[in-house]
Short mmCIF file of N, CA and C in Angstrom, two decimals:
data_model
loop_
_atom_site.label_atom_id
_atom_site.label_comp_id
_atom_site.label_asym_id
_atom_site.label_seq_id
_atom_site.Cartn_x
_atom_site.Cartn_y
_atom_site.Cartn_z
N MET A 1 -11.77 -3.89 7.71
CA MET A 1 -10.52 -2.84 7.82
C MET A 1 -10.89 -2.42 6.50
N GLN A 2 -10.30 -1.01 6.40
CA GLN A 2 -10.19 -0.19 5.34
C GLN A 2 -8.61 0.18 5.11
N TRP A 3 -8.70 0.60 3.89
CA TRP A 3 -7.26 1.06 3.11
C TRP A 3 -6.37 2.13 4.41
N GLN A 4 -4.92 1.86 4.71
CA GLN A 4 -4.66 2.74 4.95
C GLN A 4 -3.21 3.21 4.23
N GLN A 5 -2.99 4.30 4.62
CA GLN A 5 -1.67 5.05 3.58
C GLN A 5 -0.64 5.57 4.83
N VAL A 6 0.59 5.55 4.68
CA VAL A 6 1.53 6.59 5.18
C VAL A 6 2.26 7.14 4.11
N ILE A 7 2.40 8.71 4.43
CA ILE A 7 3.15 9.43 3.81
C ILE A 7 4.54 10.03 4.41
N PHE A 8 5.65 9.41 3.40
CA PHE A 8 6.97 9.70 4.35
C PHE A 8 7.34 11.31 3.39
N SER A 9 8.38 12.08 4.47
CA SER A 9 8.62 12.93 3.85
C SER A 9 9.83 12.60 3.13
N SER A 10 10.34 13.83 2.19
CA SER A 10 11.84 13.25 1.59
C SER A 10 13.17 12.60 2.61
N ASP A 11 12.90 13.57 3.66
CA ASP A 11 13.49 13.25 4.92
C ASP A 11 13.79 12.31 5.42
N GLU A 12 12.17 11.38 5.86
CA GLU A 12 12.38 10.65 6.33
C GLU A 12 12.47 9.07 5.33
N ILE A 13 12.44 9.27 4.22
CA ILE A 13 13.16 8.30 2.86
C ILE A 13 14.29 8.36 3.11
N ILE A 14 15.13 9.38 3.31
CA ILE A 14 16.61 9.37 2.87
C ILE A 14 16.52 8.44 4.71
N LYS A 15 16.14 8.82 5.39
CA LYS A 15 16.56 7.72 6.92
C LYS A 15 16.53 6.71 7.06
N ASP A 16 15.64 6.20 6.11
CA ASP A 16 15.92 4.74 5.73
C ASP A 16 14.07 4.13 6.88
N ARG A 17 13.38 5.45 6.73
CA ARG A 17 12.34 4.80 7.38
C ARG A 17 11.48 4.11 6.69
N LEU A 18 11.36 4.12 5.19
CA LEU A 18 10.34 3.20 4.30
C LEU A 18 11.01 1.84 4.44
N ASN A 19 12.10 2.00 4.31
CA ASN A 19 12.85 -0.08 4.31
C ASN A 19 12.64 -0.16 5.18
N THR A 20 12.78 -0.07 6.62
CA THR A 20 12.05 -0.21 7.88
C THR A 20 11.04 -0.87 7.80
N LEU A 21 10.34 0.31 7.28
CA LEU A 21 8.38 -0.43 7.33
C LEU A 21 8.79 -1.53 6.71
N MET A 22 8.99 -1.59 5.45
CA MET A 22 9.07 -2.52 4.38
C MET A 22 9.42 -4.04 5.03
N LEU A 23 10.87 -3.76 5.42
CA LEU A 23 11.06 -4.87 5.92
C LEU A 23 10.39 -5.39 7.42
N ALA A 24 10.00 -5.09 7.67
CA ALA A 24 9.52 -5.41 9.22
C ALA A 24 7.77 -5.83 8.49
N PHE A 25 7.10 -5.04 7.45
CA PHE A 25 6.18 -5.73 7.13
C PHE A 25 6.00 -7.08 6.34
N VAL A 26 7.27 -7.43 5.73
CA VAL A 26 7.75 -8.62 4.86
C VAL A 26 7.49 -9.46 6.04
N GLU A 27 7.87 -9.98 7.08
CA GLU A 27 8.15 -10.17 8.33
C GLU A 27 6.78 -10.81 8.65
N PHE A 28 5.87 -9.42 9.13
CA PHE A 28 4.27 -9.97 9.24
C PHE A 28 4.00 -10.74 8.42
N HIS A 29 3.95 -10.28 6.93
CA HIS A 29 3.32 -10.86 5.90
C HIS A 29 3.64 -12.11 5.75
N LEU A 30 5.13 -12.95 5.92
CA LEU A 30 5.33 -14.52 5.94
C LEU A 30 4.67 -14.97 6.86
N VAL A 31 5.04 -14.45 8.08
CA VAL A 31 4.57 -15.30 9.55
C VAL A 31 3.00 -15.72 9.54
N SER A 32 2.23 -14.46 8.25
CA SER A 32 0.86 -14.73 8.20
C SER A 32 0.61 -15.63 7.38
N GLY A 33 1.24 -16.36 6.75
CA GLY A 33 1.14 -17.27 5.28
C GLY A 33 1.32 -16.47 4.04
N ALA A 34 1.81 -15.14 3.86
CA ALA A 34 1.51 -14.47 2.97
C ALA A 34 0.50 -14.75 2.06
N PRO A 35 -0.72 -13.55 2.90
CA PRO A 35 -1.93 -13.66 2.00
C PRO A 35 -1.70 -13.05 0.87
N LYS A 36 -2.26 -13.54 -0.28
CA LYS A 36 -2.21 -12.32 -1.53
C LYS A 36 -3.27 -11.27 -1.52
N ASP A 37 -3.96 -10.89 -0.70
CA ASP A 37 -4.62 -9.67 -0.65
C ASP A 37 -4.46 -8.88 0.57
N ALA A 38 -2.71 -9.25 0.98
CA ALA A 38 -2.10 -8.28 1.84
C ALA A 38 -0.97 -7.67 0.77
N ALA A 39 -0.92 -6.42 1.09
CA ALA A 39 0.21 -5.66 0.06
C ALA A 39 0.33 -4.35 0.44
N ILE A 40 1.84 -3.62 0.12
CA ILE A 40 2.31 -2.62 0.46
C ILE A 40 1.99 -1.81 -1.04
N TYR A 41 1.39 -0.87 -1.52
CA TYR A 41 1.53 0.33 -2.90
C TYR A 41 2.03 1.34 -2.57
N VAL A 42 2.82 1.38 -3.62
CA VAL A 42 3.07 2.98 -3.84
C VAL A 42 2.12 3.93 -4.64
N ASP A 43 1.96 5.21 -4.58
CA ASP A 43 1.10 5.97 -5.32
C ASP A 43 2.29 6.29 -6.79
N ARG A 44 1.21 5.85 -8.15
CA ARG A 44 2.26 6.26 -9.05
C ARG A 44 3.04 7.51 -9.38
N ASP A 45 2.08 9.21 -8.67
CA ASP A 45 2.26 10.42 -9.13
C ASP A 45 2.58 10.84 -8.09
N ASN A 46 2.86 10.08 -6.79
CA ASN A 46 3.50 10.81 -5.61
C ASN A 46 4.33 9.73 -5.11
N ASP A 47 5.40 9.59 -4.92
CA ASP A 47 6.39 8.61 -4.27
C ASP A 47 6.56 8.41 -3.36
N ASP A 48 5.99 9.59 -2.62
CA ASP A 48 5.67 9.98 -1.14
C ASP A 48 4.88 8.74 -0.18
N ILE A 49 3.44 8.71 -1.13
CA ILE A 49 2.15 8.16 -0.34
C ILE A 49 1.67 6.77 -0.58
N PHE A 50 2.49 5.40 0.18
CA PHE A 50 2.34 4.23 0.51
C PHE A 50 0.94 4.11 0.91
N TYR A 51 0.19 2.65 0.28
CA TYR A 51 -1.25 2.22 0.16
C TYR A 51 -0.81 0.80 0.74
N PHE A 52 -1.42 0.62 2.10
CA PHE A 52 -1.59 -0.55 2.58
C PHE A 52 -3.64 -1.17 2.35
N SER A 53 -3.30 -2.73 1.98
CA SER A 53 -4.66 -3.17 1.67
C SER A 53 -5.15 -3.34 2.83
N PRO A 54 -6.35 -3.53 2.81
CA PRO A 54 -7.28 -4.06 4.15
C PRO A 54 -6.70 -5.14 5.25
N ARG A 55 -6.32 -6.33 4.39
CA ARG A 55 -5.94 -7.33 5.01
C ARG A 55 -4.37 -7.01 5.43
N ALA A 56 -4.06 -6.18 4.86
CA ALA A 56 -2.09 -5.75 5.19
C ALA A 56 -2.58 -4.97 6.75
N VAL A 57 -3.41 -4.12 6.86
CA VAL A 57 -3.84 -3.49 7.72
C VAL A 57 -4.19 -4.90 8.89
N GLU A 58 -4.95 -5.01 8.87
CA GLU A 58 -5.57 -6.54 9.66
C GLU A 58 -4.28 -7.30 9.90
N ILE A 59 -2.90 -7.64 8.78
CA ILE A 59 -2.00 -8.44 10.02
C ILE A 59 -1.37 -7.78 10.21
N ALA A 60 -0.59 -6.33 10.01
CA ALA A 60 0.30 -5.55 10.04
C ALA A 60 -0.09 -3.73 10.78
N GLY A 61 -1.46 -4.28 11.23
CA GLY A 61 -2.25 -2.60 11.89
C GLY A 61 -0.99 -1.82 12.84
N THR A 62 -0.83 -2.46 13.90
CA THR A 62 -0.08 -1.68 14.77
C THR A 62 1.64 -1.10 14.35
N LEU A 63 1.88 -2.10 13.45
CA LEU A 63 3.49 -1.52 12.72
C LEU A 63 3.23 -0.33 11.75
N ILE A 64 1.90 -0.45 10.78
CA ILE A 64 1.76 0.79 9.88
C ILE A 64 1.14 1.94 11.38
N ALA A 65 0.31 1.46 12.51
CA ALA A 65 -0.21 2.60 12.95
C ALA A 65 1.45 3.56 13.36
N ARG A 66 2.67 2.51 14.06
CA ARG A 66 3.92 3.32 14.17
C ARG A 66 4.41 4.13 13.58
N PHE A 67 3.93 4.28 11.92
CA PHE A 67 4.48 4.82 11.17
C PHE A 67 3.84 6.03 10.51
N GLY A 68 2.42 6.19 11.69
CA GLY A 68 1.63 7.21 11.13
C GLY A 68 0.74 6.46 10.02
N GLY A 69 0.07 5.10 9.88
CA GLY A 69 -0.88 5.01 9.14
C GLY A 69 -2.58 5.81 9.57
N ARG A 70 -2.76 6.41 8.46
CA ARG A 70 -3.94 6.44 8.35
C ARG A 70 -4.81 6.23 7.32
N ASP A 71 -6.65 6.13 8.62
CA ASP A 71 -7.34 5.63 6.90
C ASP A 71 -7.58 6.04 5.84
N CYS A 72 -8.04 5.58 4.92
CA CYS A 72 -8.10 6.36 3.43
C CYS A 72 -9.11 5.58 2.29
N SER A 73 -9.48 6.44 1.56
CA SER A 73 -10.16 5.59 0.25
C SER A 73 -9.58 4.64 -0.11
N ALA A 74 -9.85 3.68 -0.92
CA ALA A 74 -9.19 2.52 -1.84
C ALA A 74 -8.41 3.39 -2.67
N PRO A 75 -7.27 3.07 -3.40
CA PRO A 75 -7.01 3.73 -4.51
C PRO A 75 -7.46 2.77 -5.92
N ARG A 76 -7.40 3.35 -6.98
CA ARG A 76 -7.07 2.63 -7.90
C ARG A 76 -6.22 1.86 -8.86
N SER A 77 -6.54 0.69 -8.70
CA SER A 77 -5.35 -0.72 -9.58
C SER A 77 -4.29 -0.22 -10.10
N SER A 78 -4.86 0.51 -11.36
CA SER A 78 -3.87 1.55 -12.15
C SER A 78 -3.29 2.48 -11.77
N ALA A 79 -3.64 3.31 -10.45
CA ALA A 79 -2.93 4.30 -10.17
C ALA A 79 -1.88 4.42 -8.74
N VAL A 80 -1.94 2.33 -9.27
CA VAL A 80 -0.23 2.16 -7.92
C VAL A 80 0.47 1.57 -8.71
N ASP A 81 1.52 1.18 -7.62
CA ASP A 81 2.63 0.05 -8.37
C ASP A 81 2.77 -0.93 -7.07
N LEU A 82 3.21 -1.88 -6.73
CA LEU A 82 3.03 -2.95 -6.14
C LEU A 82 4.90 -2.52 -5.22
N MET A 83 4.53 -3.02 -4.10
CA MET A 83 6.18 -2.53 -3.79
C MET A 83 6.13 -3.98 -2.46
N VAL A 84 5.41 -4.41 -2.05
CA VAL A 84 5.65 -5.66 -1.45
C VAL A 84 4.09 -6.67 -1.15
N GLY A 85 4.29 -7.84 -1.55
CA GLY A 85 3.40 -9.00 -1.76
C GLY A 85 3.16 -9.83 -3.08
N SER A 86 2.15 -9.92 -3.31
CA SER A 86 1.51 -10.51 -4.14
C SER A 86 1.43 -9.86 -5.50
N LEU A 87 2.04 -10.46 -6.63
CA LEU A 87 1.57 -9.77 -8.12
C LEU A 87 0.20 -9.84 -8.20
N SER A 88 -0.38 -11.10 -7.85
CA SER A 88 -1.75 -11.20 -8.23
C SER A 88 -2.61 -9.73 -7.34
N ARG A 89 -3.88 -9.09 -8.29
CA ARG A 89 -4.47 -7.96 -7.66
C ARG A 89 -5.58 -8.52 -7.64
N ALA A 90 -6.36 -9.54 -8.03
CA ALA A 90 -7.40 -10.04 -8.15
C ALA A 90 -8.43 -10.34 -6.54
N GLU A 91 -8.04 -10.15 -5.47
CA GLU A 91 -8.05 -10.47 -4.72
C GLU A 91 -8.38 -9.27 -3.73
N VAL A 92 -7.72 -8.41 -4.10
CA VAL A 92 -7.45 -6.85 -3.21
C VAL A 92 -8.51 -6.15 -3.94
N PRO A 93 -9.32 -5.37 -3.03
CA PRO A 93 -10.43 -4.52 -3.17
C PRO A 93 -10.21 -2.73 -3.31
N PHE A 94 -9.66 -2.94 -4.71
CA PHE A 94 -9.38 -1.85 -5.07
C PHE A 94 -10.32 -0.86 -5.08
N SER A 95 -10.45 0.28 -5.82
CA SER A 95 -11.66 1.28 -6.12
C SER A 95 -11.86 0.93 -7.41
N PRO A 96 -13.11 1.71 -8.11
CA PRO A 96 -13.24 0.65 -9.40
C PRO A 96 -12.67 1.55 -10.42
N GLU A 97 -12.51 1.59 -11.70
CA GLU A 97 -11.70 2.02 -12.82
C GLU A 97 -13.05 3.13 -13.04
N PRO A 98 -12.62 4.29 -13.41
CA PRO A 98 -13.57 5.10 -14.20
C PRO A 98 -14.45 4.56 -15.55
N ALA A 99 -14.90 4.74 -15.70
CA ALA A 99 -15.34 4.31 -17.34
C ALA A 99 -15.00 4.77 -18.18
N GLU A 100 -14.51 3.59 -19.61
CA GLU A 100 -13.61 4.26 -20.13
C GLU A 100 -14.53 4.80 -21.27
N GLN A 101 -14.03 5.86 -21.70
CA GLN A 101 -15.01 6.91 -22.85
C GLN A 101 -14.79 6.42 -24.10
N ASP A 102 -16.11 6.86 -24.82
CA ASP A 102 -16.31 6.21 -25.99
C ASP A 102 -15.63 7.31 -26.70
N ASN A 103 -14.80 6.88 -27.67
CA ASN A 103 -14.25 7.88 -28.60
C ASN A 103 -14.94 8.39 -29.93
N ARG A 104 -15.83 7.74 -29.99
CA ARG A 104 -16.19 7.67 -31.72
C ARG A 104 -16.95 8.91 -32.27
#
């Protein structure tokens, strides 16, 4: 499975589509035993973009598709904030962080 993203317009957020998706995902997550690697994240720079980990897509792919889910590259862990799922990110396959620059 691959990462997917859903992009909501401001109008869709106002109409509560985001909350509808998150509440429905919580049910899928709980029924699946709350896997630590299944989560929804929001982009830190653009709060209209939501990312679904590969495990989240595995357990709730049909739900995500109904909201316009599309395959995407894995985000960096530092570029997203958790919306739904486990606080542990150890099992989530994020993109590697850029190498830190040597400032000497």
